[in-house]
GROMACS .gro file of N, CA and C in nm:
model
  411
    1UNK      N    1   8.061   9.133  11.274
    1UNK     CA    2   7.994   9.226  11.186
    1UNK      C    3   7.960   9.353  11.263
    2UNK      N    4   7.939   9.441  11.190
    2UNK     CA    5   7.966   9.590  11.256
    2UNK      C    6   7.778   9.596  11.273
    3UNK      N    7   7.741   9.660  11.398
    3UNK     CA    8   7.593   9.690  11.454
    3UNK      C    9   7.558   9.809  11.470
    4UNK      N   10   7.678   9.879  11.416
    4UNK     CA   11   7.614  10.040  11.370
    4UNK      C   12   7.550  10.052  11.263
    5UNK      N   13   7.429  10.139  11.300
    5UNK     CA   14   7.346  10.157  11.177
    5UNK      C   15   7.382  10.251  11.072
    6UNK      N   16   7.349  10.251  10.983
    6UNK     CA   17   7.384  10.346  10.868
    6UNK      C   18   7.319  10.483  10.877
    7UNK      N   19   7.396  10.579  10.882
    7UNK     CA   20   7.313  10.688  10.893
    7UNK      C   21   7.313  10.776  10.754
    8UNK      N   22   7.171  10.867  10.782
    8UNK     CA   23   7.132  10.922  10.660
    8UNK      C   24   7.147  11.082  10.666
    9UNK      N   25   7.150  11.143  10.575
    9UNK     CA   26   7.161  11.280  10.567
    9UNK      C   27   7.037  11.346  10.460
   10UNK      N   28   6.925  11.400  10.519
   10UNK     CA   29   6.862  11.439  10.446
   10UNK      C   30   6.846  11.569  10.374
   11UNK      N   31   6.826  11.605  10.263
   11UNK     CA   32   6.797  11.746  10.236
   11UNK      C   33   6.666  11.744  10.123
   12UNK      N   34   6.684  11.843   9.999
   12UNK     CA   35   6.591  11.889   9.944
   12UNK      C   36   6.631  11.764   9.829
   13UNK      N   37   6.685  11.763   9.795
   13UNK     CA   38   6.737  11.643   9.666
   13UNK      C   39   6.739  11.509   9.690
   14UNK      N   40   6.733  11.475   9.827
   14UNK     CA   41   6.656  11.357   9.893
   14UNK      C   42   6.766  11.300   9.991
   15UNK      N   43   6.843  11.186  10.020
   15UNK     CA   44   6.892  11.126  10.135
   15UNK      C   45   6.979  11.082  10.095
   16UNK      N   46   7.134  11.113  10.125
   16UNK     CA   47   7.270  11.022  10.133
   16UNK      C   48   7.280  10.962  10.260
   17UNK      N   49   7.380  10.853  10.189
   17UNK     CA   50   7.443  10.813  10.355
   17UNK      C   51   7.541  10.883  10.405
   18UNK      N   52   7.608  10.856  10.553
   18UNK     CA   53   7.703  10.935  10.599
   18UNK      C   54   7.822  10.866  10.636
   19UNK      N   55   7.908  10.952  10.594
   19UNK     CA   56   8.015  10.850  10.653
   19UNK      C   57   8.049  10.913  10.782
   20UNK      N   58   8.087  10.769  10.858
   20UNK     CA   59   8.098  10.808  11.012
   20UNK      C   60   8.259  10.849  11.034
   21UNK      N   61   8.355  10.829  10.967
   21UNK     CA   62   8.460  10.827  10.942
   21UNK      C   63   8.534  10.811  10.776
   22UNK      N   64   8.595  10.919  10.815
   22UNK     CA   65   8.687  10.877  10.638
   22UNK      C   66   8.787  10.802  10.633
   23UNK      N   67   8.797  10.707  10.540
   23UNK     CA   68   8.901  10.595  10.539
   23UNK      C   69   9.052  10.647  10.479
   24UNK      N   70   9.114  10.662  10.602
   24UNK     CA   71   9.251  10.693  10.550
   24UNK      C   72   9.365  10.642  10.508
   25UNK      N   73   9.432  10.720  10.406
   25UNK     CA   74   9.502  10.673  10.291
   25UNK      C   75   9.613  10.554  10.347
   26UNK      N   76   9.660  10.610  10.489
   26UNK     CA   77   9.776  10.504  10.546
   26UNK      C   78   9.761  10.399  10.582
   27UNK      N   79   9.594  10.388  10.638
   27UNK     CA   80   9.508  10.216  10.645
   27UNK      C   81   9.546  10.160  10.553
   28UNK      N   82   9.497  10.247  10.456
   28UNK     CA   83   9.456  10.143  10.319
   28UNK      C   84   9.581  10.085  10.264
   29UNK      N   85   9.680  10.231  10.266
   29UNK     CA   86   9.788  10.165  10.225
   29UNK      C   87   9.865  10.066  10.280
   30UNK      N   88   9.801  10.042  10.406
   30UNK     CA   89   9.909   9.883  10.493
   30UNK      C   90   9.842   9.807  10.470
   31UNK      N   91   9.677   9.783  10.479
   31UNK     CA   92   9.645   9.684  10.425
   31UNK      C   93   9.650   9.658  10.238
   32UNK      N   94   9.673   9.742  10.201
   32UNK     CA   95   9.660   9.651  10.061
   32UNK      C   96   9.830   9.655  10.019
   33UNK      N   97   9.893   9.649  10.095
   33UNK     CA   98  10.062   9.633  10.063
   33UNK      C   99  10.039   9.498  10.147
   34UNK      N  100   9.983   9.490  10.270
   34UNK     CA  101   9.995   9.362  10.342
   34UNK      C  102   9.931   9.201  10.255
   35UNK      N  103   9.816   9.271  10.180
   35UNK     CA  104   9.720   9.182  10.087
   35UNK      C  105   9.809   9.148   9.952
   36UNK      N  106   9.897   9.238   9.871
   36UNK     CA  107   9.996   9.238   9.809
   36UNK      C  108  10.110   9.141   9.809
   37UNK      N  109  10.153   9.176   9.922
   37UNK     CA  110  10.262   9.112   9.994
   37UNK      C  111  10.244   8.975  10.009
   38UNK      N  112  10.159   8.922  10.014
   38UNK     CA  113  10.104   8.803  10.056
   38UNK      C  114  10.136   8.715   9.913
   39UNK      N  115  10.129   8.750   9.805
   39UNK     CA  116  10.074   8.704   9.666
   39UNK      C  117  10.222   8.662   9.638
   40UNK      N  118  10.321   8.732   9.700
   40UNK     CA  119  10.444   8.764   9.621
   40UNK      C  120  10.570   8.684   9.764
   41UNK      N  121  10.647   8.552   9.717
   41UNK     CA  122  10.726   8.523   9.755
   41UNK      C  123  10.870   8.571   9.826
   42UNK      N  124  10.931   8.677   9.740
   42UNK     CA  125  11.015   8.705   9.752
   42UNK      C  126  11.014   8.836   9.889
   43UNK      N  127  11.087   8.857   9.921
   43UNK     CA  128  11.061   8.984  10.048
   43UNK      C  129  11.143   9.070   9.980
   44UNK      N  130  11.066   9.166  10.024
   44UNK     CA  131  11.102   9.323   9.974
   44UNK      C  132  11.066   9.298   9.794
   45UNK      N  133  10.957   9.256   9.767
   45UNK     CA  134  10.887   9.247   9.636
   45UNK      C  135  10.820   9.362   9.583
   46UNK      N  136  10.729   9.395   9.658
   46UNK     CA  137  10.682   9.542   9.708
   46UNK      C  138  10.742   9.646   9.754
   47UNK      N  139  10.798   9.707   9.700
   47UNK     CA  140  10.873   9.820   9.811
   47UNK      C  141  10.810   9.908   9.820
   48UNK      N  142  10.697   9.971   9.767
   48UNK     CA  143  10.663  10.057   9.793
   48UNK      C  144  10.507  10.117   9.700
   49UNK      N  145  10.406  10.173   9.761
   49UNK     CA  146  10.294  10.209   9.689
   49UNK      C  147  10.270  10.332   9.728
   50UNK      N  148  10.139  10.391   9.641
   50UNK     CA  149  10.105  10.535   9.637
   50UNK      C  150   9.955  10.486   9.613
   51UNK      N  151   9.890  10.605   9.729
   51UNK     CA  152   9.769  10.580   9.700
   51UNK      C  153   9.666  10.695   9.671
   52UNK      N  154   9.585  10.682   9.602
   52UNK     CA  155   9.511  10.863   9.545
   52UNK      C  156   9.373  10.809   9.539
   53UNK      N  157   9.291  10.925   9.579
   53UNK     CA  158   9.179  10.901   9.582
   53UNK      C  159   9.103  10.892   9.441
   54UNK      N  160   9.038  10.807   9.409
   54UNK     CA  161   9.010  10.784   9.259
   54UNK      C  162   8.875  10.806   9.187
   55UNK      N  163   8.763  10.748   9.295
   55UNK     CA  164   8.603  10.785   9.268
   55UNK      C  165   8.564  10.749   9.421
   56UNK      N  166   8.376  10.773   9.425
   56UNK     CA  167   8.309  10.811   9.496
   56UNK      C  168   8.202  10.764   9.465
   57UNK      N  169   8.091  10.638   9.480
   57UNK     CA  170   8.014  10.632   9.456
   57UNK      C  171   7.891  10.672   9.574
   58UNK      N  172   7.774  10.624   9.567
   58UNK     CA  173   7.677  10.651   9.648
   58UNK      C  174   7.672  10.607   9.765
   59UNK      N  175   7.759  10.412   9.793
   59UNK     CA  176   7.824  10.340   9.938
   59UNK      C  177   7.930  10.298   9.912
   60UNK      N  178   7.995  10.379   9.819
   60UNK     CA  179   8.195  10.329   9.810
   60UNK      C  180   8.222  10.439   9.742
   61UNK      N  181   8.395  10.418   9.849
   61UNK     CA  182   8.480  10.488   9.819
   61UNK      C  183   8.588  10.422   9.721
   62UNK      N  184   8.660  10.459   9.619
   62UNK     CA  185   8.739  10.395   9.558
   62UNK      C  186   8.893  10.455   9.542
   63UNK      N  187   8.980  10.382   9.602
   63UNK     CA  188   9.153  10.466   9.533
   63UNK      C  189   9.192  10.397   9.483
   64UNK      N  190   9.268  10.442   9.386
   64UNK     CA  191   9.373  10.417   9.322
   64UNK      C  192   9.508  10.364   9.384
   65UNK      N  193   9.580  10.209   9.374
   65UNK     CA  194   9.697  10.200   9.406
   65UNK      C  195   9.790  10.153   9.293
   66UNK      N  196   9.891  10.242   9.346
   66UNK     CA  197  10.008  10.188   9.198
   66UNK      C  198  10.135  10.135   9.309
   67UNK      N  199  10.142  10.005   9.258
   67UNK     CA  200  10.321   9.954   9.285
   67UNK      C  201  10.443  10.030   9.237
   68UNK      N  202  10.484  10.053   9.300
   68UNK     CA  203  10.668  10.132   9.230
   68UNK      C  204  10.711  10.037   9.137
   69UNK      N  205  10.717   9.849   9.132
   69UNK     CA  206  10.772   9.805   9.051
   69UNK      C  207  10.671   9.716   9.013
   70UNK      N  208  10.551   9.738   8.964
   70UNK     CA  209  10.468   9.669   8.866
   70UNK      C  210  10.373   9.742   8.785
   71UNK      N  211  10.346   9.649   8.679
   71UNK     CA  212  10.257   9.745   8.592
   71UNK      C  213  10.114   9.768   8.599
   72UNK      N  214  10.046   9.685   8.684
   72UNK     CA  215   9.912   9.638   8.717
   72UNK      C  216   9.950   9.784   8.774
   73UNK      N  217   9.809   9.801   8.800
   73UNK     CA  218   9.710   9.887   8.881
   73UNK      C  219   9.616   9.838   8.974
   74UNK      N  220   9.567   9.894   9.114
   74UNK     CA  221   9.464   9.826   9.141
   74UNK      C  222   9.377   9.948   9.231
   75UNK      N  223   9.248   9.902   9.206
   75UNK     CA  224   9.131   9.991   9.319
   75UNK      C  225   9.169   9.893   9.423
   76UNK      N  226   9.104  10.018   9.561
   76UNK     CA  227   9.073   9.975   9.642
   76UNK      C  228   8.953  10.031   9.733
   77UNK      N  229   8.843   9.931   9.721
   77UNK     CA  230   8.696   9.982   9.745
   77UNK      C  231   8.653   9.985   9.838
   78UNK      N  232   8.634  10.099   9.930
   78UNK     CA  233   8.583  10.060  10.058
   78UNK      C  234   8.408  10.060  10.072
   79UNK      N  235   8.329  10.024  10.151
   79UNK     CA  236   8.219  10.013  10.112
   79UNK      C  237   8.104  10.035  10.262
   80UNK      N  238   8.032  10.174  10.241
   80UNK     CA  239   7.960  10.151  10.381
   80UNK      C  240   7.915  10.039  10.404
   81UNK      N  241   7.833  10.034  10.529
   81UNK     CA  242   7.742   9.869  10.564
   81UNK      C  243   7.606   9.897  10.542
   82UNK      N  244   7.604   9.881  10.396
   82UNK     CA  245   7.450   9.907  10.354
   82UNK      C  246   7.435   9.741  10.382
   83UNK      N  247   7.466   9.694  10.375
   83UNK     CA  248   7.406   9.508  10.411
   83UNK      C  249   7.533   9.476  10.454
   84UNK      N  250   7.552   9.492  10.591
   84UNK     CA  251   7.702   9.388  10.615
   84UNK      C  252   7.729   9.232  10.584
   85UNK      N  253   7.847   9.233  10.559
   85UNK     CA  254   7.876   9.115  10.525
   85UNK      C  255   7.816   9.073  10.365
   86UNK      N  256   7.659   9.037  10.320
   86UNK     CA  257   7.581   8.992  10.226
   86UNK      C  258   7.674   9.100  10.073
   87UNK      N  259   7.687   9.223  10.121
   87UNK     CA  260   7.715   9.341   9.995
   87UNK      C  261   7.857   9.277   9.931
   88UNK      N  262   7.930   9.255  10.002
   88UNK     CA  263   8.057   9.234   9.960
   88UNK      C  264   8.099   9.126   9.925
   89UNK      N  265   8.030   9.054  10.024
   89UNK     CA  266   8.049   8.873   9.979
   89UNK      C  267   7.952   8.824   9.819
   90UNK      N  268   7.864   8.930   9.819
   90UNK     CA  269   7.814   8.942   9.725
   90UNK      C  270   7.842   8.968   9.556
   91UNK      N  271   7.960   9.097   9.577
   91UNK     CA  272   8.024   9.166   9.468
   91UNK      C  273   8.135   9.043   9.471
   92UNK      N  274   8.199   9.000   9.535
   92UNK     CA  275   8.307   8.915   9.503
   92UNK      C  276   8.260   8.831   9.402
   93UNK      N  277   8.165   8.749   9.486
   93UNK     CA  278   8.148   8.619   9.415
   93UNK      C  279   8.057   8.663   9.242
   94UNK      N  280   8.007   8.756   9.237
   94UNK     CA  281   7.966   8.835   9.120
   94UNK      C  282   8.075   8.869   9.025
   95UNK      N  283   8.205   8.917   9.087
   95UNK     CA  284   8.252   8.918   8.996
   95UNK      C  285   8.374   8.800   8.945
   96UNK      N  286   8.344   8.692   9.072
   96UNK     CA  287   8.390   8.579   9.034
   96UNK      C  288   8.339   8.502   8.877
   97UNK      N  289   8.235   8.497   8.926
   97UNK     CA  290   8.175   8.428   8.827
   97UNK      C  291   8.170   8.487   8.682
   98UNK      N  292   8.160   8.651   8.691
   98UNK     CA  293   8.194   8.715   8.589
   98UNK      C  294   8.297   8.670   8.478
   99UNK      N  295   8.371   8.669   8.519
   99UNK     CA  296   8.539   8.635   8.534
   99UNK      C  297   8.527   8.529   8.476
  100UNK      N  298   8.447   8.416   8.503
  100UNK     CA  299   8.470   8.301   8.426
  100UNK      C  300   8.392   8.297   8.335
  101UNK      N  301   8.254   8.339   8.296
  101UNK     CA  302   8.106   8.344   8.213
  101UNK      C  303   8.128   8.462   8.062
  102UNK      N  304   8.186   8.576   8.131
  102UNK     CA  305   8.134   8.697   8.027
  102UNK      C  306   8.282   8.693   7.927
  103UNK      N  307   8.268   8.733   7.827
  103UNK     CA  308   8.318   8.771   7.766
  103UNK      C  309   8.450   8.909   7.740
  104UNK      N  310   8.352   8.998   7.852
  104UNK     CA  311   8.433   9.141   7.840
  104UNK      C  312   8.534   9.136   7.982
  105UNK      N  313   8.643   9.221   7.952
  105UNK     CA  314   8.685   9.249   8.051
  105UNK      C  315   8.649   9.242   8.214
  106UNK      N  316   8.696   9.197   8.322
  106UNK     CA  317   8.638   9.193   8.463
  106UNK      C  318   8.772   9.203   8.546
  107UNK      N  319   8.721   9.287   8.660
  107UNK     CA  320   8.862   9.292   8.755
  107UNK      C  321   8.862   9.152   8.832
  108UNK      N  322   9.032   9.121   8.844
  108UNK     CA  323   9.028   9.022   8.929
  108UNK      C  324   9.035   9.072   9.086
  109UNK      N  325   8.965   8.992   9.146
  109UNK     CA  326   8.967   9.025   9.280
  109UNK      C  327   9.109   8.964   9.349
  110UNK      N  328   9.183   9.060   9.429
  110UNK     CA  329   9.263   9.024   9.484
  110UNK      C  330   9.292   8.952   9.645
  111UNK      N  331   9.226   9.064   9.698
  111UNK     CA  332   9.159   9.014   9.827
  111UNK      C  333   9.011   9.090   9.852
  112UNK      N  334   9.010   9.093   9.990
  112UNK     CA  335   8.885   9.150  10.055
  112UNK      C  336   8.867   9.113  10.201
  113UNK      N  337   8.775   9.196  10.266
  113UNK     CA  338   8.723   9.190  10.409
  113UNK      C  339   8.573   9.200  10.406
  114UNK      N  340   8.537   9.081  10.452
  114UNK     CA  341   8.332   9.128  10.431
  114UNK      C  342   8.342   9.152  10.592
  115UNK      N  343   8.377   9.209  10.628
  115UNK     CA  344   8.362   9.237  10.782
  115UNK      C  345   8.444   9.368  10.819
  116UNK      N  346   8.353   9.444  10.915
  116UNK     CA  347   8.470   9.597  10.963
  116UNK      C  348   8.524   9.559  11.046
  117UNK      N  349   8.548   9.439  11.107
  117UNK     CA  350   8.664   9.406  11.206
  117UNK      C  351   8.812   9.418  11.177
  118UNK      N  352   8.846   9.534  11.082
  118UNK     CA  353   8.968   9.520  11.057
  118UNK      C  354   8.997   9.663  11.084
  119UNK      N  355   9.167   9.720  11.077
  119UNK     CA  356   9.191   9.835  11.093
  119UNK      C  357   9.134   9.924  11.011
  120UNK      N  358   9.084   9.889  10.894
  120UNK     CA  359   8.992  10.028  10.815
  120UNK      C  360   8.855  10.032  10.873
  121UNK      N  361   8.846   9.984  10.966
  121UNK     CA  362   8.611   9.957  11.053
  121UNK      C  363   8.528   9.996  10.924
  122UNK      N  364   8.601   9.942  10.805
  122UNK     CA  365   8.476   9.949  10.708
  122UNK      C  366   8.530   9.772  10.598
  123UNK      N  367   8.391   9.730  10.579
  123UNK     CA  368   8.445   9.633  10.497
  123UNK      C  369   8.511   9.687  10.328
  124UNK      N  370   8.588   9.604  10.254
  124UNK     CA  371   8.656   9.642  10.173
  124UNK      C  372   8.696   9.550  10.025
  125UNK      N  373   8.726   9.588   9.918
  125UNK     CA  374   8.767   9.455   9.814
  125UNK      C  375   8.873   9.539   9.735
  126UNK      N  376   8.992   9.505   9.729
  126UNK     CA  377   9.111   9.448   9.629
  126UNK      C  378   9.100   9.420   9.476
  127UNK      N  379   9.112   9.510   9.399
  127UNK     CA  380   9.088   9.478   9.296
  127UNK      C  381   9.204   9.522   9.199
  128UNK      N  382   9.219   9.392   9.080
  128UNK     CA  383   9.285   9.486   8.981
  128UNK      C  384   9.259   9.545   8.893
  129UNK      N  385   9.276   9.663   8.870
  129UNK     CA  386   9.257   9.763   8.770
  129UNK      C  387   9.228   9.681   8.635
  130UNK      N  388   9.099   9.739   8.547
  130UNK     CA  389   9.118   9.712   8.425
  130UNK      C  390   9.121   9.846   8.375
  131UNK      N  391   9.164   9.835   8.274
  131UNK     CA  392   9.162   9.986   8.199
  131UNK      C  393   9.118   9.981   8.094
  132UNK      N  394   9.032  10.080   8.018
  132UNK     CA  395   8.935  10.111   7.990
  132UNK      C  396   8.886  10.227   7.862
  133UNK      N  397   8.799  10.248   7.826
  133UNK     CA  398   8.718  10.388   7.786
  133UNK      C  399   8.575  10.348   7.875
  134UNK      N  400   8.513  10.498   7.928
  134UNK     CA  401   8.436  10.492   7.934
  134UNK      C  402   8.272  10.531   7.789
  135UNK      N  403   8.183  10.451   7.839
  135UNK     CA  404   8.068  10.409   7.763
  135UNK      C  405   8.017  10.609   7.703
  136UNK      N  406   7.997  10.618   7.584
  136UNK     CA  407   7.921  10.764   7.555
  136UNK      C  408   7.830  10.744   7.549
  137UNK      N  409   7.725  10.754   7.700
  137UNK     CA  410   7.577  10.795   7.681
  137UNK      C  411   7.502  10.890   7.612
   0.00000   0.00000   0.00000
């Protein structure tokens, strides 16, 4: 588990976190072709993905990945270490259970890392795209 602390950025509108590094697109894209790849028997199943930056929340980053030859969609969430390990292992199993309990739509989780010991040094989750409207507040 990663023992860097989270750092803050303060101003007049109050305190973000910081990212110590930006998670780049070619990480992401080997690991979630490698996480991909895994699912799928045949070699050379995957040939190829594109990845775009998609949203931004307050401790995740989210892109967009599309397969060249499938129709799914999937995020891929990276997530500061506001609680290492607990945050992510957390959202999984949340939206595990989702998945089996609710009624509405839920992404399936594909993979994940609750740990920055990997080539992106941020933990991360695999998801497939649901698609959507968003809610009119």
């Amino acid at each position: 588990m990663s023992t860097t602390p989270l750092q803050w950025h303060t101003s007049f509108a109050g305190s973000s976190p910081v990212w110590p590094s930006e998670p780049t697109i070619p990480t992401i894209a080997s690991i979630a072709l490698a996480a991909l790849s895994a699912q799928h028997t045949q070699v050379g199943d995957l040939p190829s993905i594109t990845v775009n930056f998609f949203a931004q929340g307050s401790f995740n980053k989210n892109y967009e990945i599309v397969v060249s030859n499938q129709k799914d969609k999937f995020l891929f969430r990276v997530t500061l270490p506001v609680d290492p390990f607990f945050k992510t292992e957390s959202e999984v199993a949340t939206l595990a259970f989702l998945r089996q309990k609710a009624s509405i739509p839920v992404p399936e989780v594909v993979a994940w890392s609750s740990t920055s010991d990997n080539a992106l040094s941020y933990e991360w989750i695999l998801l497939k795209k649901v698609e959507g409207e968003s809610p009119n507040l």
